[in-house]
mmCIF file with all atom_site columns, C-alpha atoms in Angstrom:
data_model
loop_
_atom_site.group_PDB
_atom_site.id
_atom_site.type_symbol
_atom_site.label_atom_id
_atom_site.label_alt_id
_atom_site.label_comp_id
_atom_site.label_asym_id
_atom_site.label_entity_id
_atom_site.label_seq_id
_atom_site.pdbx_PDB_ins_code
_atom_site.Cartn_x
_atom_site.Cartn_y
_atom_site.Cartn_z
_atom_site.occupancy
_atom_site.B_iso_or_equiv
_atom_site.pdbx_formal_charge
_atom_site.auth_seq_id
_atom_site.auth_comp_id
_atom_site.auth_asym_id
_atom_site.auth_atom_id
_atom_site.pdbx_PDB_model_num
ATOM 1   C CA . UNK S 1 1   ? 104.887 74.109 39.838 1.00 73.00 ? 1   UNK S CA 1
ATOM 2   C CA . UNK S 1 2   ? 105.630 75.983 36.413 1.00 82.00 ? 2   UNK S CA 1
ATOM 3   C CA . UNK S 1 3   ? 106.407 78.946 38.488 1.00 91.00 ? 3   UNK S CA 1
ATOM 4   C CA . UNK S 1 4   ? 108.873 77.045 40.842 1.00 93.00 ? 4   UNK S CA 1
ATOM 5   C CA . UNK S 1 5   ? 110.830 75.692 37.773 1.00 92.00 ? 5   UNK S CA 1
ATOM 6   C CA . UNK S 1 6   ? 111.816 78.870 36.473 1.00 93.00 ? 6   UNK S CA 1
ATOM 7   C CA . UNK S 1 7   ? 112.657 80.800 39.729 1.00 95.00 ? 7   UNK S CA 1
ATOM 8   C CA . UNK S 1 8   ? 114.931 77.303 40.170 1.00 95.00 ? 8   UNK S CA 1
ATOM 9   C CA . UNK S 1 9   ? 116.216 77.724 36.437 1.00 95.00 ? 9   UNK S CA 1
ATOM 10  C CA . UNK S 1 10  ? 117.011 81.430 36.869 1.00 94.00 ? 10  UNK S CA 1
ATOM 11  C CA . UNK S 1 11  ? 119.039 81.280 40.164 1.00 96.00 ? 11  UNK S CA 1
ATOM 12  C CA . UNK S 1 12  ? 120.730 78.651 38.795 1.00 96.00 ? 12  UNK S CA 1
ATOM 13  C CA . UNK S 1 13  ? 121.444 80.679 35.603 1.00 96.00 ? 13  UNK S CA 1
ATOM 14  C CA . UNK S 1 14  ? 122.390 84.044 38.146 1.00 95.00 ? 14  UNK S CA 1
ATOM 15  C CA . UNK S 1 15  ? 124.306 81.932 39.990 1.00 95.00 ? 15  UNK S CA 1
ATOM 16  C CA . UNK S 1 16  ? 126.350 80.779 37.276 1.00 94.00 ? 16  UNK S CA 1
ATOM 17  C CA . UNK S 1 17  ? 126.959 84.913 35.927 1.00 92.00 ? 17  UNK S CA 1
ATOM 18  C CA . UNK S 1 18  ? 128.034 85.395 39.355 1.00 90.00 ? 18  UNK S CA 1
ATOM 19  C CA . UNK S 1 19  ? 130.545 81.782 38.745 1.00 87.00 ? 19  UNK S CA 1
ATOM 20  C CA . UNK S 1 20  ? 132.145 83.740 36.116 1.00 88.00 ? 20  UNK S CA 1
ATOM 21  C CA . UNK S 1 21  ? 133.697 86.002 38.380 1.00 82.00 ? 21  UNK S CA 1
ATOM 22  C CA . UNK S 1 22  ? 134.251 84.126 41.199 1.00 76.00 ? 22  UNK S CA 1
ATOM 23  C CA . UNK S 1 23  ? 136.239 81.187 40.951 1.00 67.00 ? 23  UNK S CA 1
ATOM 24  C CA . UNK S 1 24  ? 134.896 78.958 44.182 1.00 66.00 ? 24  UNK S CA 1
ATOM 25  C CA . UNK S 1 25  ? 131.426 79.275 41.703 1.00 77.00 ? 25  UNK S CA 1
ATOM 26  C CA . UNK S 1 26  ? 131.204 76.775 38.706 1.00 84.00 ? 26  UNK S CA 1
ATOM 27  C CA . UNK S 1 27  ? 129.446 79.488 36.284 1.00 91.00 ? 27  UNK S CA 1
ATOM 28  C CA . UNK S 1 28  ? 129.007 77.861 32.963 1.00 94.00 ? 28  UNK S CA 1
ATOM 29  C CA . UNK S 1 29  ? 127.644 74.807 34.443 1.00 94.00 ? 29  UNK S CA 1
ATOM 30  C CA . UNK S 1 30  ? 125.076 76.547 36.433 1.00 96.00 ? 30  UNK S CA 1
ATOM 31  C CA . UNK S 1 31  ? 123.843 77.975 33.538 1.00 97.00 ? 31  UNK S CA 1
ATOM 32  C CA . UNK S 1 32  ? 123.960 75.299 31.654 1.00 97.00 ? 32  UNK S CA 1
ATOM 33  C CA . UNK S 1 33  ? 121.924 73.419 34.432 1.00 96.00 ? 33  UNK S CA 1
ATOM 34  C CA . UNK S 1 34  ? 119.297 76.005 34.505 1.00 96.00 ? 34  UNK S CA 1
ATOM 35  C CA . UNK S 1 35  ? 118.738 76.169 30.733 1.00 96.00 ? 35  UNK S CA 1
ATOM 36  C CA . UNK S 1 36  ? 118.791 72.280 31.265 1.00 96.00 ? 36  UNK S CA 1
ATOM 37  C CA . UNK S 1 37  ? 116.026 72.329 33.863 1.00 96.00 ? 37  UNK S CA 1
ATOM 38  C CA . UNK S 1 38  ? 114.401 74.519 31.610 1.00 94.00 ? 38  UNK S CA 1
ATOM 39  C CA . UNK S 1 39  ? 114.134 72.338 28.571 1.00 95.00 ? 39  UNK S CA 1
ATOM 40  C CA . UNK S 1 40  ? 113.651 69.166 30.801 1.00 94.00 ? 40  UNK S CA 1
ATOM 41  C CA . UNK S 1 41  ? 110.252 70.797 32.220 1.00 93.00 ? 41  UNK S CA 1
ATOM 42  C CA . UNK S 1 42  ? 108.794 71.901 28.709 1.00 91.00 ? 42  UNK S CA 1
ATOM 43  C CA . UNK S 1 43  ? 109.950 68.175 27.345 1.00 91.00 ? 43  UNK S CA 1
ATOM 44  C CA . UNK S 1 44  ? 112.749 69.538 25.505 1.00 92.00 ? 44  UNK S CA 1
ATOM 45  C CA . UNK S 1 45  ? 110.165 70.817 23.012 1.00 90.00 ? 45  UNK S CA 1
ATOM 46  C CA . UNK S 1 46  ? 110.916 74.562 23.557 1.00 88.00 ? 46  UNK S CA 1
ATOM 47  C CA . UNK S 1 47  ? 114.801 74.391 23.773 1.00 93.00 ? 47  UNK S CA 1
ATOM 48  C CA . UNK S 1 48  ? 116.146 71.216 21.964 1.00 92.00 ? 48  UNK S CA 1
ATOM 49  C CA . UNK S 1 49  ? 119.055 68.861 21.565 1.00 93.00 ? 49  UNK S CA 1
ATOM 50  C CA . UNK S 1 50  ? 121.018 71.373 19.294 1.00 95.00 ? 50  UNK S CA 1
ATOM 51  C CA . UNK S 1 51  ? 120.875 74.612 21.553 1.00 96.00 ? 51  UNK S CA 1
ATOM 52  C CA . UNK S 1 52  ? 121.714 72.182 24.522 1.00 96.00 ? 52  UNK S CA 1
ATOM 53  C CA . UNK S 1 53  ? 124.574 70.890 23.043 1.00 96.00 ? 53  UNK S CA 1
ATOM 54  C CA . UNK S 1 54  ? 126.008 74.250 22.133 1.00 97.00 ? 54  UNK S CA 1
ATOM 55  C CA . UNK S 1 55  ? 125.634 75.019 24.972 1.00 97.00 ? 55  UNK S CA 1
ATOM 56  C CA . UNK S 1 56  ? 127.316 71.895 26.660 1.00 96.00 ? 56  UNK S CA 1
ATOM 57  C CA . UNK S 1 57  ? 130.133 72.467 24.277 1.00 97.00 ? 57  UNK S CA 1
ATOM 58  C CA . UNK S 1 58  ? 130.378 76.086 25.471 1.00 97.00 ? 58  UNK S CA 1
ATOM 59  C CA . UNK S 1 59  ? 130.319 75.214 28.759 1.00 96.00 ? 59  UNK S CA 1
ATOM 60  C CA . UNK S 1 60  ? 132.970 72.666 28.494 1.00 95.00 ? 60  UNK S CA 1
ATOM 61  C CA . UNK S 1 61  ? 135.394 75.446 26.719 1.00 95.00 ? 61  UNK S CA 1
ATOM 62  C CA . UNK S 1 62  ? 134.516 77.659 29.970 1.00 93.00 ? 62  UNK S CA 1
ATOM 63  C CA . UNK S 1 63  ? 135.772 75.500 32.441 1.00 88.00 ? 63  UNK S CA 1
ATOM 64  C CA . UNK S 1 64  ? 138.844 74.236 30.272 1.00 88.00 ? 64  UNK S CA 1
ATOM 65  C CA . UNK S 1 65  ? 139.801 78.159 30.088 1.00 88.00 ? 65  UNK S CA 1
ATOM 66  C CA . UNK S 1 66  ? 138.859 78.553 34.273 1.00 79.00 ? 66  UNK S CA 1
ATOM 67  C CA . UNK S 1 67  ? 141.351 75.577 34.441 1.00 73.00 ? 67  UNK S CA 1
ATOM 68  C CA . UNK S 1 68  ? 143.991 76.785 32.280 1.00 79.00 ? 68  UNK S CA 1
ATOM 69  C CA . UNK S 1 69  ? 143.916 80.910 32.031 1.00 80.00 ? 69  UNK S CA 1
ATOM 70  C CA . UNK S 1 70  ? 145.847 81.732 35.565 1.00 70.00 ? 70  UNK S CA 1
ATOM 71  C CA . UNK S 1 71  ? 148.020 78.754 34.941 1.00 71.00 ? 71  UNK S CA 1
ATOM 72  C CA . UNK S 1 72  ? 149.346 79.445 31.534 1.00 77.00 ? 72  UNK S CA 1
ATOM 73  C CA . UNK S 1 73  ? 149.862 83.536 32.851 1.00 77.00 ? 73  UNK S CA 1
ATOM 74  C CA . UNK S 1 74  ? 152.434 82.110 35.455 1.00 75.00 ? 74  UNK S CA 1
ATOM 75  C CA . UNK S 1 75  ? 153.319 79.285 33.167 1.00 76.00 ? 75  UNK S CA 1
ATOM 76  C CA . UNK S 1 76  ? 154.127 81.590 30.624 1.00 80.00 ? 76  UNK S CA 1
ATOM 77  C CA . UNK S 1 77  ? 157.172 83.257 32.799 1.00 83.00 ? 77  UNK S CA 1
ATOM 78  C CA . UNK S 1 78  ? 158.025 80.333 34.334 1.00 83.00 ? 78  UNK S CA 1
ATOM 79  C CA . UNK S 1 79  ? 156.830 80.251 37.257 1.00 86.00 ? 79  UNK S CA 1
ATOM 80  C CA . UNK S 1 80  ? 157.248 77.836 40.095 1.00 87.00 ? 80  UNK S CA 1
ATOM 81  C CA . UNK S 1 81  ? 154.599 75.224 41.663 1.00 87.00 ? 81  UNK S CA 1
ATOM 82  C CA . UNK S 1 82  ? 154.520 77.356 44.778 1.00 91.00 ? 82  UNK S CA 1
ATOM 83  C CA . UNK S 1 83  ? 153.440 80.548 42.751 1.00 89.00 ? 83  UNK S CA 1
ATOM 84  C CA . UNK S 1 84  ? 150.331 78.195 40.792 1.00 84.00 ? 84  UNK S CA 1
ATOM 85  C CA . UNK S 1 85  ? 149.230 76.941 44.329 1.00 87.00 ? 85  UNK S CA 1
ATOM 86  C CA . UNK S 1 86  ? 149.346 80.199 45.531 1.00 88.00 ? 86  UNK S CA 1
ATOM 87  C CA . UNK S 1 87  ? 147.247 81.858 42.934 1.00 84.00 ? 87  UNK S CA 1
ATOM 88  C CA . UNK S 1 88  ? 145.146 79.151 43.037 1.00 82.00 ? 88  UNK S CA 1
ATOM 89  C CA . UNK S 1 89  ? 145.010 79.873 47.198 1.00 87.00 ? 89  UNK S CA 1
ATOM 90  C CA . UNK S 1 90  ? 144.880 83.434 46.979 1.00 87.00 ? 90  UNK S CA 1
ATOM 91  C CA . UNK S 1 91  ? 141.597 83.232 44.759 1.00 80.00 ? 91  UNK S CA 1
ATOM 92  C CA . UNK S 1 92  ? 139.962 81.426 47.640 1.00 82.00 ? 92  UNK S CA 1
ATOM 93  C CA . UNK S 1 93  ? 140.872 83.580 50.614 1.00 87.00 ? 93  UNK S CA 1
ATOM 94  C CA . UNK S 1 94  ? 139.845 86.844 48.069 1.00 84.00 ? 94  UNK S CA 1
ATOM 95  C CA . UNK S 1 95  ? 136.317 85.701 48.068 1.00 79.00 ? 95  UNK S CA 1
ATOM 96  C CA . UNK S 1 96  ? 136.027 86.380 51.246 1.00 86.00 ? 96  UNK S CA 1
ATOM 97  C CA . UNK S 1 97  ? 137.680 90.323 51.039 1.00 87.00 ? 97  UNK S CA 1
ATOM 98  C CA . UNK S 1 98  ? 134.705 90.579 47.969 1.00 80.00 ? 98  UNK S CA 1
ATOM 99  C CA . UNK S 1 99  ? 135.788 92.307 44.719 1.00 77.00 ? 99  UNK S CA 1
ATOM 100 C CA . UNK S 1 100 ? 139.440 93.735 46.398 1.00 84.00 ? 100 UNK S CA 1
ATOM 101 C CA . UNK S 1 101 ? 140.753 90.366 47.354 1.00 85.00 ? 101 UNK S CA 1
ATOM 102 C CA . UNK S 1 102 ? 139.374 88.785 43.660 1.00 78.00 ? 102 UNK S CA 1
ATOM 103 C CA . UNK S 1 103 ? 141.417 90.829 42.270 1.00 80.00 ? 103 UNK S CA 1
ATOM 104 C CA . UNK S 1 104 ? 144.012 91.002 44.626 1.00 88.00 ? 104 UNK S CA 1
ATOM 105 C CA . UNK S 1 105 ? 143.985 88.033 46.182 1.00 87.00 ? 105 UNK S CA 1
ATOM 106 C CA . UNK S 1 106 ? 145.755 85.526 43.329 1.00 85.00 ? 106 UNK S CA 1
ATOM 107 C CA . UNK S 1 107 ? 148.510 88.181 42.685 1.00 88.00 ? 107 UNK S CA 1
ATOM 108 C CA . UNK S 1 108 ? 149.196 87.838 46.493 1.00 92.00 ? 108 UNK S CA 1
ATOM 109 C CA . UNK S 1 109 ? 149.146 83.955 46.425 1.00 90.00 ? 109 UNK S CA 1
ATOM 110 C CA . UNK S 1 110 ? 151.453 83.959 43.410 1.00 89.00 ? 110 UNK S CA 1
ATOM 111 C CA . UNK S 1 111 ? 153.829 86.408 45.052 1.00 92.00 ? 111 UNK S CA 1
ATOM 112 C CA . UNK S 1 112 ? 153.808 84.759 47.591 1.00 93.00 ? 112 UNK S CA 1
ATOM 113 C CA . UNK S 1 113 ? 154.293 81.688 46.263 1.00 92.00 ? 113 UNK S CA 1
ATOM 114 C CA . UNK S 1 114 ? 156.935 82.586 43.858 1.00 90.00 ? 114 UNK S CA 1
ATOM 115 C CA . UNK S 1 115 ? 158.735 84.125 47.331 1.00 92.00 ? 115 UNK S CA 1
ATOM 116 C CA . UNK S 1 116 ? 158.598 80.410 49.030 1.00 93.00 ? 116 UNK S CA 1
ATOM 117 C CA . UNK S 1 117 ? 160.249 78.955 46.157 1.00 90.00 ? 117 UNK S CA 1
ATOM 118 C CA . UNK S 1 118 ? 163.205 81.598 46.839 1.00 83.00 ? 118 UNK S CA 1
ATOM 119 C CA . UNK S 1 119 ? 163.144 83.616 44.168 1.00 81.00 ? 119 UNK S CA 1
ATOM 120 C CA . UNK S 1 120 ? 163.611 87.428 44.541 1.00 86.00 ? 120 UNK S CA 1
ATOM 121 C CA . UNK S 1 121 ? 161.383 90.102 44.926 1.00 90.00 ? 121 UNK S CA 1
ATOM 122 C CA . UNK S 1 122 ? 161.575 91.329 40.999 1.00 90.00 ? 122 UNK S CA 1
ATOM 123 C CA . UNK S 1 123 ? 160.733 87.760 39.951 1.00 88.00 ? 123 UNK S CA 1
ATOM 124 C CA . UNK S 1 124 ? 157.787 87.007 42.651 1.00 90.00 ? 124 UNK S CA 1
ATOM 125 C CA . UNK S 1 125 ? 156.327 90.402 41.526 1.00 90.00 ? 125 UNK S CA 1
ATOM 126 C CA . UNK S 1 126 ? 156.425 89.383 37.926 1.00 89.00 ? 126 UNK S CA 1
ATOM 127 C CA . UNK S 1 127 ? 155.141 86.260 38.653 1.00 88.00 ? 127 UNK S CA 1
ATOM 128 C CA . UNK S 1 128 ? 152.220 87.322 40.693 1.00 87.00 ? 128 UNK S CA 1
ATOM 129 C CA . UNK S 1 129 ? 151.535 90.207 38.011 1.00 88.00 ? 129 UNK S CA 1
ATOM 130 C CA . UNK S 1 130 ? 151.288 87.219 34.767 1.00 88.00 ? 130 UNK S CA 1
ATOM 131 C CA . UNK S 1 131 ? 149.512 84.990 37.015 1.00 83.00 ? 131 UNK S CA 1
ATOM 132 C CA . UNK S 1 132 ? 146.852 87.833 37.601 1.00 82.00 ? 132 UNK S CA 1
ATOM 133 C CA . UNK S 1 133 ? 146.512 89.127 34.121 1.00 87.00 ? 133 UNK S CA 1
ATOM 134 C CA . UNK S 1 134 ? 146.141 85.074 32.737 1.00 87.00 ? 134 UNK S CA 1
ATOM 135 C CA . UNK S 1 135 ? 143.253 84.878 34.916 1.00 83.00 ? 135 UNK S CA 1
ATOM 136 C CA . UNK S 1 136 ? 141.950 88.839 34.180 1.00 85.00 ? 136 UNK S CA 1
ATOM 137 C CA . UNK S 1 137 ? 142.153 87.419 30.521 1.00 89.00 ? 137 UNK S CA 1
ATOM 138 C CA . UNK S 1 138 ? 140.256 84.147 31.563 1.00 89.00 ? 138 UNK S CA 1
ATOM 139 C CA . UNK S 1 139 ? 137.798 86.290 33.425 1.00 88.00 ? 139 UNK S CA 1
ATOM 140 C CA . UNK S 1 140 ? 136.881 88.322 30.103 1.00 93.00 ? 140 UNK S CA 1
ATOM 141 C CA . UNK S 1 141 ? 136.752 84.972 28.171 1.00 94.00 ? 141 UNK S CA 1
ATOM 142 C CA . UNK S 1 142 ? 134.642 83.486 30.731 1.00 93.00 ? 142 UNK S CA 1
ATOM 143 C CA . UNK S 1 143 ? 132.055 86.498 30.827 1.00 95.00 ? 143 UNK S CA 1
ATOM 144 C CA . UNK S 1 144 ? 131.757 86.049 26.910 1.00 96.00 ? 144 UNK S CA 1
ATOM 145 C CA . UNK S 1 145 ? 131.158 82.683 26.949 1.00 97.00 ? 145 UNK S CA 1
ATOM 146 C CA . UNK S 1 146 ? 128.298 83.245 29.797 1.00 96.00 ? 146 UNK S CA 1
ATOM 147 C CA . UNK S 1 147 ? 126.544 86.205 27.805 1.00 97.00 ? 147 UNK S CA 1
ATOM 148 C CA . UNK S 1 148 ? 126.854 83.746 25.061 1.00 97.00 ? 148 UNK S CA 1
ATOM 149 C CA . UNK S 1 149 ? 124.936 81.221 26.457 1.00 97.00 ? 149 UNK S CA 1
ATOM 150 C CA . UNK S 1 150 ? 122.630 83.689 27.819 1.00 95.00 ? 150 UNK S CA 1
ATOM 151 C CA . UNK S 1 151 ? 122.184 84.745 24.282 1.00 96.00 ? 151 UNK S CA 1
ATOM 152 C CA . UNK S 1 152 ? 121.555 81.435 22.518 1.00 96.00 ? 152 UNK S CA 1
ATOM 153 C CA . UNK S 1 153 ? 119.100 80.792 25.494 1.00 95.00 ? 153 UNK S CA 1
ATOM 154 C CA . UNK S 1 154 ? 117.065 83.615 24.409 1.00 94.00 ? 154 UNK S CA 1
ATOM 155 C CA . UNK S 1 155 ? 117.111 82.540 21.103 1.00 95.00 ? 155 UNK S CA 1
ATOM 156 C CA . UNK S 1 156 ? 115.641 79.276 21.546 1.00 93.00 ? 156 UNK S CA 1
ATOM 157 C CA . UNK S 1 157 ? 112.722 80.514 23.878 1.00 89.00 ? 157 UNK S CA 1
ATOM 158 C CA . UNK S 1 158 ? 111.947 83.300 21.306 1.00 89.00 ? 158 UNK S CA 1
ATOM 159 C CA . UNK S 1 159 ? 112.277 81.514 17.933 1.00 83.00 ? 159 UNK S CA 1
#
């Protein structure tokens, strides 16, 4: 049964790497949930209450940034509801196109977005381009915070 817990707890934790980059995945808390699992089977004796809340605390910042970074690129040159949905709907169809249409993919949306709303070609295309680079940035931030985690993981099992 020891054996099952920690293939569970590791898939969830790969899993949640892989949720860093792809936004249909929640990443932090699927590593957070394996860790979890983790420290639930060994009665919270190996990894305790203060590693778990870091990393609760960490997780919560992760998802608040997933939320926010794409949002606050198109925000940020004013960009319409359309363009938002569209980044947010262009991020979901690029899963599908693999690691092209993630990074493609919520550019597109916003563009496209921005375009339904009637602005012009310039603006959509600076739109789409701030939109994309908020959620590159978010990406980054996101990846930190997961090798983070990973890290403090470690340290608990270790020390």
């Amino acid at each position: 049964m020891l054996v099952a817990v920690w293939i569970a707890a590791l898939c969830l934790i790969a899993v949640g790497f892989l949720g860093t980059v792809f936004p249909a995945l929640p990443g932090s808390p699927l590593i957070f949930g394996g860790v979890l699992l983790i420290a639930w089977w060994q009665d919270f004796s190996v990894i305790g209450w203060i590693p778990l809340t870091i990393l609760g605390i960490l997780s919560i910042i992760s998802m608040t940034v997933d939320f926010l970074s794409s949002a606050l690129g198109a925000k940020r040159v004013g960009a319409s509801k359309w363009a938002i949905w569209g980044s947010f709907a262009g991020s979901i169809v690029g899963i599908f196109f693999g690691l092209p249409g993630l990074v493609i993919g919520p550019f597109l949306g916003a563009f496209t977005g921005e375009l339904i709303a009637q602005s012009g070609m310039p603006r959509a295309a600076n739109v789409g381009l701030a939109t994309w680079l908020g959620l590159l940035i978010g990406t980054v931030i996101k990846v930190a915070i997961a090798m983070s985690m990973l890290a403090i993981f470690l340290a608990s099992l270790l020390w």
